[in-house]
PDB file of C-alpha atoms and ligand atoms in Angstrom:
ATOM      1  CA  MET A  22     130.401 144.852 114.822  1.00 53.00           C
ATOM      2  CA  ASN A  23     130.221 142.582 111.313  1.00 66.00           C
ATOM      3  CA  ASP A  24     128.861 144.008 107.914  1.00 90.00           C
ATOM      4  CA  ARG A  25     126.303 141.501 107.717  1.00 97.00           C
ATOM      5  CA  THR A  26     123.867 140.776 110.685  1.00 98.00           C
ATOM      6  CA  ALA A  27     121.421 137.849 111.384  1.00 98.00           C
ATOM      7  CA  LEU A  28     118.754 136.807 113.395  1.00 99.00           C
ATOM      8  CA  VAL A  29     117.549 133.095 114.004  1.00 99.00           C
ATOM      9  CA  THR A  30     114.277 132.715 115.999  1.00 99.00           C
ATOM     10  CA  GLY A  31     114.731 129.639 118.323  1.00 98.00           C
ATOM     11  CA  ALA A  32     118.561 129.663 118.246  1.00 98.00           C
ATOM     12  CA  ASN A  33     119.169 128.234 122.117  1.00 98.00           C
ATOM     13  CA  LYS A  34     119.263 124.851 120.748  1.00 98.00           C
ATOM     14  CA  GLY A  35     118.488 122.243 117.912  1.00 98.00           C
ATOM     15  CA  ILE A  36     119.023 123.234 114.303  1.00 98.00           C
ATOM     16  CA  GLY A  37     118.635 126.885 114.865  1.00 98.00           C
ATOM     17  CA  PHE A  38     121.672 126.878 117.445  1.00 98.00           C
ATOM     18  CA  HIS A  39     123.874 125.433 114.361  1.00 98.00           C
ATOM     19  CA  VAL A  40     122.410 128.018 111.998  1.00 98.00           C
ATOM     20  CA  ALA A  41     123.481 130.600 114.270  1.00 98.00           C
ATOM     21  CA  ARG A  42     127.022 129.248 114.823  1.00 98.00           C
ATOM     22  CA  LEU A  43     127.495 128.749 111.069  1.00 98.00           C
ATOM     23  CA  LEU A  44     126.636 132.609 110.370  1.00 98.00           C
ATOM     24  CA  VAL A  45     128.794 133.729 113.016  1.00 98.00           C
ATOM     25  CA  GLU A  46     131.596 131.490 111.121  1.00 98.00           C
ATOM     26  CA  ALA A  47     130.375 133.009 107.955  1.00 98.00           C
ATOM     27  CA  GLY A  48     131.191 136.498 109.539  1.00 97.00           C
ATOM     28  CA  PHE A  49     127.991 137.710 110.748  1.00 98.00           C
ATOM     29  CA  SER A  50     126.774 139.375 113.739  1.00 98.00           C
ATOM     30  CA  VAL A  51     123.960 136.890 114.942  1.00 98.00           C
ATOM     31  CA  HIS A  52     120.881 137.709 117.204  1.00 98.00           C
ATOM     32  CA  VAL A  53     120.452 134.263 118.634  1.00 99.00           C
ATOM     33  CA  GLY A  54     116.612 134.441 119.311  1.00 99.00           C
ATOM     34  CA  SER A  55     115.710 132.653 122.414  1.00 98.00           C
ATOM     35  CA  ARG A  56     112.358 132.681 124.844  1.00 98.00           C
ATOM     36  CA  ASP A  57     114.430 131.650 128.017  1.00 98.00           C
ATOM     37  CA  ILE A  58     117.243 134.119 129.015  1.00 98.00           C
ATOM     38  CA  GLU A  59     119.247 131.537 130.630  1.00 98.00           C
ATOM     39  CA  HIS A  60     119.324 128.888 127.310  1.00 98.00           C
ATOM     40  CA  GLY A  61     120.246 131.827 125.368  1.00 98.00           C
ATOM     41  CA  GLU A  62     122.864 132.796 127.266  1.00 98.00           C
ATOM     42  CA  ARG A  63     124.158 129.526 127.030  1.00 98.00           C
ATOM     43  CA  ALA A  64     124.149 129.412 123.379  1.00 98.00           C
ATOM     44  CA  VAL A  65     125.667 132.899 122.960  1.00 98.00           C
ATOM     45  CA  ALA A  66     128.564 131.749 125.185  1.00 98.00           C
ATOM     46  CA  GLU A  67     129.011 128.340 123.184  1.00 98.00           C
ATOM     47  CA  ILE A  68     128.611 129.940 119.974  1.00 98.00           C
ATOM     48  CA  GLY A  69     131.161 133.042 120.761  1.00 98.00           C
ATOM     49  CA  GLY A  70     132.198 135.417 118.331  1.00 97.00           C
ATOM     50  CA  ASP A  71     129.804 138.139 117.266  1.00 97.00           C
ATOM     51  CA  ALA A  72     126.716 136.032 118.697  1.00 98.00           C
ATOM     52  CA  ARG A  73     124.377 138.357 120.979  1.00 98.00           C
ATOM     53  CA  LEU A  74     121.122 137.196 123.052  1.00 98.00           C
ATOM     54  CA  LEU A  75     117.860 138.480 121.575  1.00 99.00           C
ATOM     55  CA  VAL A  76     115.046 137.343 123.937  1.00 98.00           C
ATOM     56  CA  LEU A  77     112.033 136.814 121.568  1.00 98.00           C
ATOM     57  CA  ASP A  78     109.032 134.731 122.158  1.00 99.00           C
ATOM     58  CA  VAL A  79     107.580 134.403 118.662  1.00 99.00           C
ATOM     59  CA  THR A  80     103.987 133.851 120.117  1.00 98.00           C
ATOM     60  CA  ASP A  81     103.966 136.851 122.348  1.00 98.00           C
ATOM     61  CA  PRO A  82     103.276 140.195 120.650  1.00 98.00           C
ATOM     62  CA  GLY A  83     104.756 142.224 123.206  1.00 98.00           C
ATOM     63  CA  SER A  84     108.158 140.268 123.126  1.00 98.00           C
ATOM     64  CA  VAL A  85     108.343 140.320 119.205  1.00 98.00           C
ATOM     65  CA  GLU A  86     107.798 143.853 119.452  1.00 98.00           C
ATOM     66  CA  ARG A  87     110.547 144.632 122.196  1.00 98.00           C
ATOM     67  CA  ALA A  88     112.869 142.541 120.188  1.00 98.00           C
ATOM     68  CA  ALA A  89     112.308 144.164 116.815  1.00 98.00           C
ATOM     69  CA  ALA A  90     113.020 147.611 118.755  1.00 98.00           C
ATOM     70  CA  ARG A  91     116.347 146.582 119.598  1.00 98.00           C
ATOM     71  CA  VAL A  92     117.551 145.842 115.882  1.00 98.00           C
ATOM     72  CA  ASP A  93     118.683 148.404 113.683  1.00 97.00           C
ATOM     73  CA  ARG A  94     120.267 146.507 110.857  1.00 97.00           C
ATOM     74  CA  LEU A  95     119.185 143.008 109.456  1.00 98.00           C
ATOM     75  CA  ASP A  96     120.214 141.209 106.441  1.00 98.00           C
ATOM     76  CA  VAL A  97     119.198 137.545 107.145  1.00 98.00           C
ATOM     77  CA  LEU A  98     116.084 136.391 108.847  1.00 99.00           C
ATOM     78  CA  VAL A  99     115.751 132.807 109.591  1.00 99.00           C
ATOM     79  CA  ASN A 100     112.236 131.838 111.179  1.00 99.00           C
ATOM     80  CA  ASN A 101     113.582 128.769 112.524  1.00 98.00           C
ATOM     81  CA  ALA A 102     111.374 128.413 115.771  1.00 98.00           C
ATOM     82  CA  GLY A 103     108.936 125.561 115.882  1.00 98.00           C
ATOM     83  CA  VAL A 104     107.021 122.896 117.734  1.00 97.00           C
ATOM     84  CA  GLN A 105     105.667 119.780 117.159  1.00 93.00           C
ATOM     85  CA  PRO A 106     103.097 118.510 119.732  1.00 88.00           C
ATOM     86  CA  VAL A 107     102.505 114.788 119.435  1.00 80.00           C
ATOM     87  CA  THR A 108      99.071 114.738 117.619  1.00 80.00           C
ATOM     88  CA  GLY A 109      97.560 112.036 115.410  1.00 86.00           C
ATOM     89  CA  PRO A 110      95.747 112.092 112.177  1.00 90.00           C
ATOM     90  CA  PRO A 111      92.807 114.478 111.586  1.00 92.00           C
ATOM     91  CA  THR A 112      90.036 112.562 113.190  1.00 93.00           C
ATOM     92  CA  GLU A 113      92.117 112.630 116.567  1.00 91.00           C
ATOM     93  CA  THR A 114      93.573 116.412 116.084  1.00 92.00           C
ATOM     94  CA  GLY A 115      91.638 118.754 118.456  1.00 93.00           C
ATOM     95  CA  VAL A 116      91.362 122.566 117.242  1.00 95.00           C
ATOM     96  CA  ASP A 117      93.315 123.212 120.420  1.00 95.00           C
ATOM     97  CA  ASP A 118      96.056 121.137 118.994  1.00 93.00           C
ATOM     98  CA  LEU A 119      96.041 122.957 115.476  1.00 95.00           C
ATOM     99  CA  ARG A 120      95.953 126.410 117.266  1.00 97.00           C
ATOM    100  CA  ARG A 121      98.880 125.275 119.613  1.00 96.00           C
ATOM    101  CA  THR A 122     101.101 124.401 116.717  1.00 97.00           C
ATOM    102  CA  TYR A 123      99.833 127.122 114.349  1.00 98.00           C
ATOM    103  CA  GLU A 124     100.662 129.621 117.128  1.00 98.00           C
ATOM    104  CA  THR A 125     104.344 129.067 116.586  1.00 98.00           C
ATOM    105  CA  ASN A 126     104.879 127.574 113.439  1.00 98.00           C
ATOM    106  CA  VAL A 127     102.486 129.892 111.461  1.00 98.00           C
ATOM    107  CA  PHE A 128     101.271 132.989 113.163  1.00 98.00           C
ATOM    108  CA  GLY A 129     104.435 133.437 115.145  1.00 98.00           C
ATOM    109  CA  VAL A 130     106.544 133.744 111.497  1.00 99.00           C
ATOM    110  CA  VAL A 131     104.332 136.338 110.288  1.00 99.00           C
ATOM    111  CA  ALA A 132     104.427 138.222 113.446  1.00 99.00           C
ATOM    112  CA  VAL A 133     108.240 138.254 113.198  1.00 99.00           C
ATOM    113  CA  THR A 134     108.585 138.769 109.439  1.00 99.00           C
ATOM    114  CA  ASN A 135     106.203 141.543 109.549  1.00 98.00           C
ATOM    115  CA  ALA A 136     107.948 143.205 112.698  1.00 98.00           C
ATOM    116  CA  PHE A 137     111.496 142.848 111.016  1.00 98.00           C
ATOM    117  CA  LEU A 138     110.707 143.667 107.746  1.00 98.00           C
ATOM    118  CA  PRO A 139     111.439 147.527 108.102  1.00 98.00           C
ATOM    119  CA  VAL A 140     115.058 146.579 109.019  1.00 98.00           C
ATOM    120  CA  LEU A 141     115.422 143.835 106.404  1.00 98.00           C
ATOM    121  CA  ARG A 142     114.196 146.567 103.779  1.00 97.00           C
ATOM    122  CA  ARG A 143     117.287 148.599 104.508  1.00 97.00           C
ATOM    123  CA  SER A 144     119.618 145.669 103.782  1.00 98.00           C
ATOM    124  CA  ALA A 145     121.469 145.498 100.425  1.00 97.00           C
ATOM    125  CA  HIS A 146     121.014 141.581 100.029  1.00 97.00           C
ATOM    126  CA  PRO A 147     117.798 140.516 102.559  1.00 98.00           C
ATOM    127  CA  ARG A 148     117.111 137.192 102.648  1.00 98.00           C
ATOM    128  CA  VAL A 149     114.431 135.523 104.728  1.00 99.00           C
ATOM    129  CA  VAL A 150     114.727 131.218 105.588  1.00 99.00           C
ATOM    130  CA  ASN A 151     111.523 129.665 106.715  1.00 99.00           C
ATOM    131  CA  VAL A 152     112.509 126.405 108.412  1.00 98.00           C
ATOM    132  CA  SER A 153     109.890 124.020 107.105  1.00 98.00           C
ATOM    133  CA  SER A 154     109.356 120.327 106.801  1.00 96.00           C
ATOM    134  CA  GLY A 155     109.631 117.782 104.023  1.00 93.00           C
ATOM    135  CA  THR A 156     106.399 116.092 105.612  1.00 91.00           C
ATOM    136  CA  ALA A 157     104.750 119.414 104.521  1.00 94.00           C
ATOM    137  CA  SER A 158     104.945 118.409 100.638  1.00 95.00           C
ATOM    138  CA  LEU A 159     101.312 117.642  99.582  1.00 94.00           C
ATOM    139  CA  THR A 160     102.848 116.246  96.442  1.00 93.00           C
ATOM    140  CA  TRP A 161     105.092 113.543  98.511  1.00 91.00           C
ATOM    141  CA  SER A 162     102.208 113.153 100.917  1.00 89.00           C
ATOM    142  CA  THR A 163      99.978 111.912  98.242  1.00 88.00           C
ATOM    143  CA  HIS A 164     102.665 110.030  96.388  1.00 85.00           C
ATOM    144  CA  PRO A 165     101.471 106.237  95.891  1.00 81.00           C
ATOM    145  CA  ASN A 166     104.825 105.054  97.280  1.00 76.00           C
ATOM    146  CA  PRO A 167     104.735 105.394 100.977  1.00 69.00           C
ATOM    147  CA  GLN A 168     108.355 105.922 100.949  1.00 67.00           C
ATOM    148  CA  PHE A 169     107.270 109.393  99.953  1.00 67.00           C
ATOM    149  CA  ALA A 170     104.365 109.915 102.291  1.00 69.00           C
ATOM    150  CA  PRO A 171     106.230 109.927 105.405  1.00 62.00           C
ATOM    151  CA  GLY A 172     103.959 109.258 108.501  1.00 61.00           C
ATOM    152  CA  SER A 173     100.780 110.176 106.520  1.00 65.00           C
ATOM    153  CA  PRO A 174      98.304 111.060 107.811  1.00 73.00           C
ATOM    154  CA  ARG A 175      99.861 111.344 111.107  1.00 80.00           C
ATOM    155  CA  SER A 176     100.882 114.632 112.881  1.00 89.00           C
ATOM    156  CA  ALA A 177      98.121 116.431 110.987  1.00 92.00           C
ATOM    157  CA  ALA A 178      98.499 119.565 113.024  1.00 95.00           C
ATOM    158  CA  TYR A 179     102.288 119.948 112.526  1.00 95.00           C
ATOM    159  CA  ARG A 180     102.404 118.922 108.899  1.00 94.00           C
ATOM    160  CA  SER A 181      99.363 121.081 107.850  1.00 96.00           C
ATOM    161  CA  SER A 182     101.227 124.106 109.983  1.00 97.00           C
ATOM    162  CA  LYS A 183     104.396 123.649 107.623  1.00 98.00           C
ATOM    163  CA  ALA A 184     102.209 123.605 104.570  1.00 98.00           C
ATOM    164  CA  ALA A 185     100.691 126.855 105.702  1.00 98.00           C
ATOM    165  CA  LEU A 186     104.076 128.302 106.102  1.00 98.00           C
ATOM    166  CA  ASN A 187     104.964 127.014 102.850  1.00 98.00           C
ATOM    167  CA  ALA A 188     102.315 128.992 101.186  1.00 98.00           C
ATOM    168  CA  LEU A 189     103.186 131.963 103.016  1.00 98.00           C
ATOM    169  CA  THR A 190     106.710 131.612 102.073  1.00 99.00           C
ATOM    170  CA  VAL A 191     105.459 131.706  98.070  1.00 98.00           C
ATOM    171  CA  PHE A 192     103.234 134.920  99.009  1.00 98.00           C
ATOM    172  CA  TYR A 193     105.935 136.729 100.934  1.00 98.00           C
ATOM    173  CA  ALA A 194     108.286 135.939  98.118  1.00 98.00           C
ATOM    174  CA  GLN A 195     106.038 137.077  95.407  1.00 98.00           C
ATOM    175  CA  GLU A 196     105.016 140.482  97.319  1.00 98.00           C
ATOM    176  CA  LEU A 197     108.561 141.319  98.369  1.00 98.00           C
ATOM    177  CA  ALA A 198     110.340 140.463  94.943  1.00 97.00           C
ATOM    178  CA  GLU A 199     110.701 143.869  93.887  1.00 95.00           C
ATOM    179  CA  ASP A 200     112.291 144.887  96.979  1.00 95.00           C
ATOM    180  CA  GLY A 201     114.897 142.382  96.390  1.00 96.00           C
ATOM    181  CA  ILE A 202     114.010 140.294  99.453  1.00 98.00           C
ATOM    182  CA  LYS A 203     114.516 136.621  98.797  1.00 98.00           C
ATOM    183  CA  VAL A 204     111.925 134.435 100.733  1.00 99.00           C
ATOM    184  CA  ASN A 205     112.604 130.604 100.452  1.00 98.00           C
ATOM    185  CA  ALA A 206     111.691 127.557 102.787  1.00 98.00           C
ATOM    186  CA  LEU A 207     113.940 124.736 103.624  1.00 98.00           C
ATOM    187  CA  ALA A 208     113.447 121.020 104.627  1.00 97.00           C
ATOM    188  CA  PRO A 209     116.004 120.176 106.885  1.00 97.00           C
ATOM    189  CA  GLY A 210     115.723 116.609 106.857  1.00 93.00           C
ATOM    190  CA  ARG A 211     114.910 114.381 109.953  1.00 90.00           C
ATOM    191  CA  ARG A 212     117.365 115.564 112.695  1.00 93.00           C
ATOM    192  CA  ALA A 213     118.305 114.261 116.065  1.00 91.00           C
ATOM    193  CA  THR A 214     116.783 117.387 118.099  1.00 94.00           C
ATOM    194  CA  ASP A 215     114.486 117.773 121.111  1.00 92.00           C
ATOM    195  CA  LEU A 216     111.591 118.726 118.699  1.00 91.00           C
ATOM    196  CA  VAL A 217     109.521 115.499 119.337  1.00 76.00           C
ATOM    197  CA  PRO A 218     109.814 112.877 122.074  1.00 71.00           C
ATOM    198  CA  GLY A 219     112.213 110.233 120.271  1.00 70.00           C
ATOM    199  CA  ALA A 220     113.292 112.299 117.699  1.00 66.00           C
ATOM    200  CA  ALA A 221     117.097 111.842 118.442  1.00 62.00           C
ATOM    201  CA  GLU A 222     117.036 108.247 117.556  1.00 72.00           C
ATOM    202  CA  GLY A 223     117.664 107.731 114.245  1.00 77.00           C
ATOM    203  CA  GLY A 224     117.770 111.393 113.021  1.00 84.00           C
ATOM    204  CA  GLY A 225     120.546 112.853 111.242  1.00 91.00           C
ATOM    205  CA  ASP A 226     123.159 115.714 112.454  1.00 93.00           C
ATOM    206  CA  PRO A 227     121.278 118.856 113.029  1.00 96.00           C
ATOM    207  CA  ALA A 228     124.366 120.769 111.728  1.00 97.00           C
ATOM    208  CA  GLU A 229     123.629 119.094 108.361  1.00 97.00           C
ATOM    209  CA  GLY A 230     120.268 120.805 108.240  1.00 97.00           C
ATOM    210  CA  ALA A 231     121.568 123.631 109.425  1.00 98.00           C
ATOM    211  CA  ARG A 232     123.929 124.122 106.361  1.00 98.00           C
ATOM    212  CA  GLY A 233     121.127 123.748 103.985  1.00 98.00           C
ATOM    213  CA  VAL A 234     119.708 126.758 106.004  1.00 98.00           C
ATOM    214  CA  VAL A 235     122.607 129.008 105.866  1.00 98.00           C
ATOM    215  CA  ARG A 236     122.897 128.215 101.943  1.00 98.00           C
ATOM    216  CA  LEU A 237     119.639 129.775 101.527  1.00 98.00           C
ATOM    217  CA  ALA A 238     120.619 132.671 103.856  1.00 98.00           C
ATOM    218  CA  LEU A 239     123.714 133.459 101.480  1.00 98.00           C
ATOM    219  CA  LEU A 240     121.863 132.941  98.220  1.00 98.00           C
ATOM    220  CA  PRO A 241     123.515 135.490  95.316  1.00 97.00           C
ATOM    221  CA  ASP A 242     120.964 138.224  94.071  1.00 97.00           C
ATOM    222  CA  ASP A 243     120.308 135.983  91.081  1.00 97.00           C
ATOM    223  CA  GLY A 244     119.315 133.005  93.013  1.00 98.00           C
ATOM    224  CA  PRO A 245     116.057 131.469  93.432  1.00 98.00           C
ATOM    225  CA  THR A 246     112.956 133.255  95.901  1.00 98.00           C
ATOM    226  CA  GLY A 247     109.594 131.787  96.619  1.00 98.00           C
ATOM    227  CA  GLY A 248     111.080 128.250  96.205  1.00 98.00           C
ATOM    228  CA  PHE A 249     111.305 125.019  98.370  1.00 98.00           C
ATOM    229  CA  PHE A 250     114.613 123.176  99.138  1.00 98.00           C
ATOM    230  CA  SER A 251     115.722 120.332 100.705  1.00 97.00           C
ATOM    231  CA  TRP A 252     118.980 120.526 103.184  1.00 96.00           C
ATOM    232  CA  ASP A 253     121.141 119.335 100.011  1.00 96.00           C
ATOM    233  CA  GLY A 254     119.974 122.011  97.760  1.00 97.00           C
ATOM    234  CA  THR A 255     117.599 119.985  95.572  1.00 97.00           C
ATOM    235  CA  PRO A 256     114.136 121.253  94.930  1.00 98.00           C
ATOM    236  CA  VAL A 257     111.264 120.020  97.007  1.00 97.00           C
ATOM    237  CA  PRO A 258     107.703 119.457  95.334  1.00 96.00           C
ATOM    238  CA  TRP A 259     105.070 121.685  97.120  1.00 97.00           C
TER     239      TRP A 259
HETATM  240  P1  LIG B   7     114.263 121.966 118.949  1.00 74.78           P
HETATM  241  O1  LIG B   7     115.596 121.245 119.198  1.00 74.78           O
HETATM  242  O2  LIG B   7     113.030 121.604 119.480  1.00 74.78           O
HETATM  243  O3  LIG B   7     114.448 123.362 118.553  1.00 74.78           O
HETATM  244  C1  LIG B   7     113.040 124.165 118.484  1.00 74.78           C
HETATM  245  C2  LIG B   7     113.474 125.652 118.858  1.00 74.78           C
HETATM  246  O4  LIG B   7     112.563 126.693 118.735  1.00 74.78           O
HETATM  247  C3  LIG B   7     113.835 126.052 120.485  1.00 74.78           C
HETATM  248  O5  LIG B   7     115.052 127.105 120.494  1.00 74.78           O
HETATM  249  C4  LIG B   7     112.739 126.409 121.012  1.00 74.78           C
HETATM  250  O6  LIG B   7     112.810 127.133 122.270  1.00 74.78           O
HETATM  251  C5  LIG B   7     112.230 127.343 119.922  1.00 74.78           C
HETATM  252  N1  LIG B   7     110.774 127.668 119.922  1.00 74.78           N
HETATM  253  C6  LIG B   7     109.726 127.113 120.161  1.00 74.78           C
HETATM  254  N2  LIG B   7     108.831 127.845 120.493  1.00 74.78           N
HETATM  255  C7  LIG B   7     109.019 128.910 120.522  1.00 74.78           C
HETATM  256  C8  LIG B   7     108.603 130.198 120.688  1.00 74.78           C
HETATM  257  N3  LIG B   7     107.105 130.349 120.951  1.00 74.78           N
HETATM  258  N4  LIG B   7     109.256 131.350 120.764  1.00 74.78           N
HETATM  259  C9  LIG B   7     110.723 131.173 120.334  1.00 74.78           C
HETATM  260  N5  LIG B   7     111.201 130.148 120.234  1.00 74.78           N
HETATM  261  C10 LIG B   7     110.607 128.990 120.321  1.00 74.78           C
HETATM  262  O7  LIG B   7     113.893 121.522 117.381  1.00 74.78           O
HETATM  263  P2  LIG B   7     114.726 121.575 115.844  1.00 74.78           P
HETATM  264  O8  LIG B   7     114.521 120.208 115.240  1.00 74.78           O
HETATM  265  O9  LIG B   7     115.957 122.300 116.026  1.00 74.78           O
HETATM  266  O10 LIG B   7     113.610 122.539 115.101  1.00 74.78           O
HETATM  267  C11 LIG B   7     113.982 123.743 114.409  1.00 74.78           C
HETATM  268  C12 LIG B   7     112.977 123.706 113.390  1.00 74.78           C
HETATM  269  O11 LIG B   7     113.106 122.652 112.516  1.00 74.78           O
HETATM  270  C13 LIG B   7     111.494 123.696 113.741  1.00 74.78           C
HETATM  271  O12 LIG B   7     110.770 124.832 112.885  1.00 74.78           O
HETATM  272  C14 LIG B   7     111.123 122.311 112.908  1.00 74.78           C
HETATM  273  O13 LIG B   7     109.545 122.306 112.731  1.00 74.78           O
HETATM  274  C15 LIG B   7     112.104 122.308 111.889  1.00 74.78           C
HETATM  275  N6  LIG B   7     112.252 120.928 111.628  1.00 74.78           N
HETATM  276  C16 LIG B   7     112.963 119.945 112.275  1.00 74.78           C
HETATM  277  C17 LIG B   7     113.160 118.572 111.824  1.00 74.78           C
HETATM  278  C18 LIG B   7     113.750 117.384 112.724  1.00 74.78           C
HETATM  279  O14 LIG B   7     113.933 116.381 112.416  1.00 74.78           O
HETATM  280  N7  LIG B   7     114.217 117.805 113.840  1.00 74.78           N
HETATM  281  C19 LIG B   7     112.574 118.133 110.528  1.00 74.78           C
HETATM  282  C20 LIG B   7     111.888 118.982 109.860  1.00 74.78           C
HETATM  283  C21 LIG B   7     111.892 120.371 110.240  1.00 74.78           C
HETATM  284  P3  LIG B   7     113.032 126.373 123.827  1.00 74.78           P
HETATM  285  O15 LIG B   7     114.217 125.385 123.917  1.00 74.78           O
HETATM  286  O16 LIG B   7     112.757 127.584 124.679  1.00 74.78           O
HETATM  287  O17 LIG B   7     111.716 125.399 123.547  1.00 74.78           O
END
């Protein structure tokens, strides 16, 4: 058992898998969150070291409760699990599309964070990293230069879900600051994963995005909280 313990949600593949792998390499015991047992076991075997499967569907209250009951120490929580159902601009986005997206990207993060807070509070250096998206930046979305407004106003459900996640990041950070719990959001950059059909084309290495997550997970005690950062460490405007 290592000194430091982490949980990464949605760690069976994509960016989350690399975050879990890098945290094991950094000396953590890592709970590899996966809603599918077989996929999770495969990831754990591939990561090796002190990686262990934690079955966790962030949208299922019973699953969250059972997972939290199995973890008695936690220093780092990475809310990585996310979905991006293919939706269009707001006028073509149904309420069901929004609900489906928010269930995982927003409500799931709140459910998991609140369930694991009691163990996080016992850590000497507790950190929460919320994996957001640069496409959630309202500053970039409203920038006159289209280079900064990627896809705007498409993917309204996904992008607004991550903007909500950003807001929650600030509010959690403010509430938990006096407990020493740092809460930050990370934009991992466009990565070649299964997130959306075709995302693998033209996307960068997911491991590079994961390194940005790990940087926030390992922040020193005088590091920032309530911030939004790119994978390379530069601040992202809200
Ligand atoms: P991915 O390869 O599709 O991985 C998503 C992970 O989330 C999978 O492990 C998936 O599990 C898991 N997941 C989805 N719903 C879940 C649920 N209800 N409970 C538990 N786990 C669930 O996509 P990714 O690109 O690595 O995405 C990771 C994070 O990065 C997401 O939050 C995403 O929004 C964010 N992001 C990605 C990009 C990009 O370009 N890839 C850019 C910006 C932000 P299953 O395998 O069971 O589906």
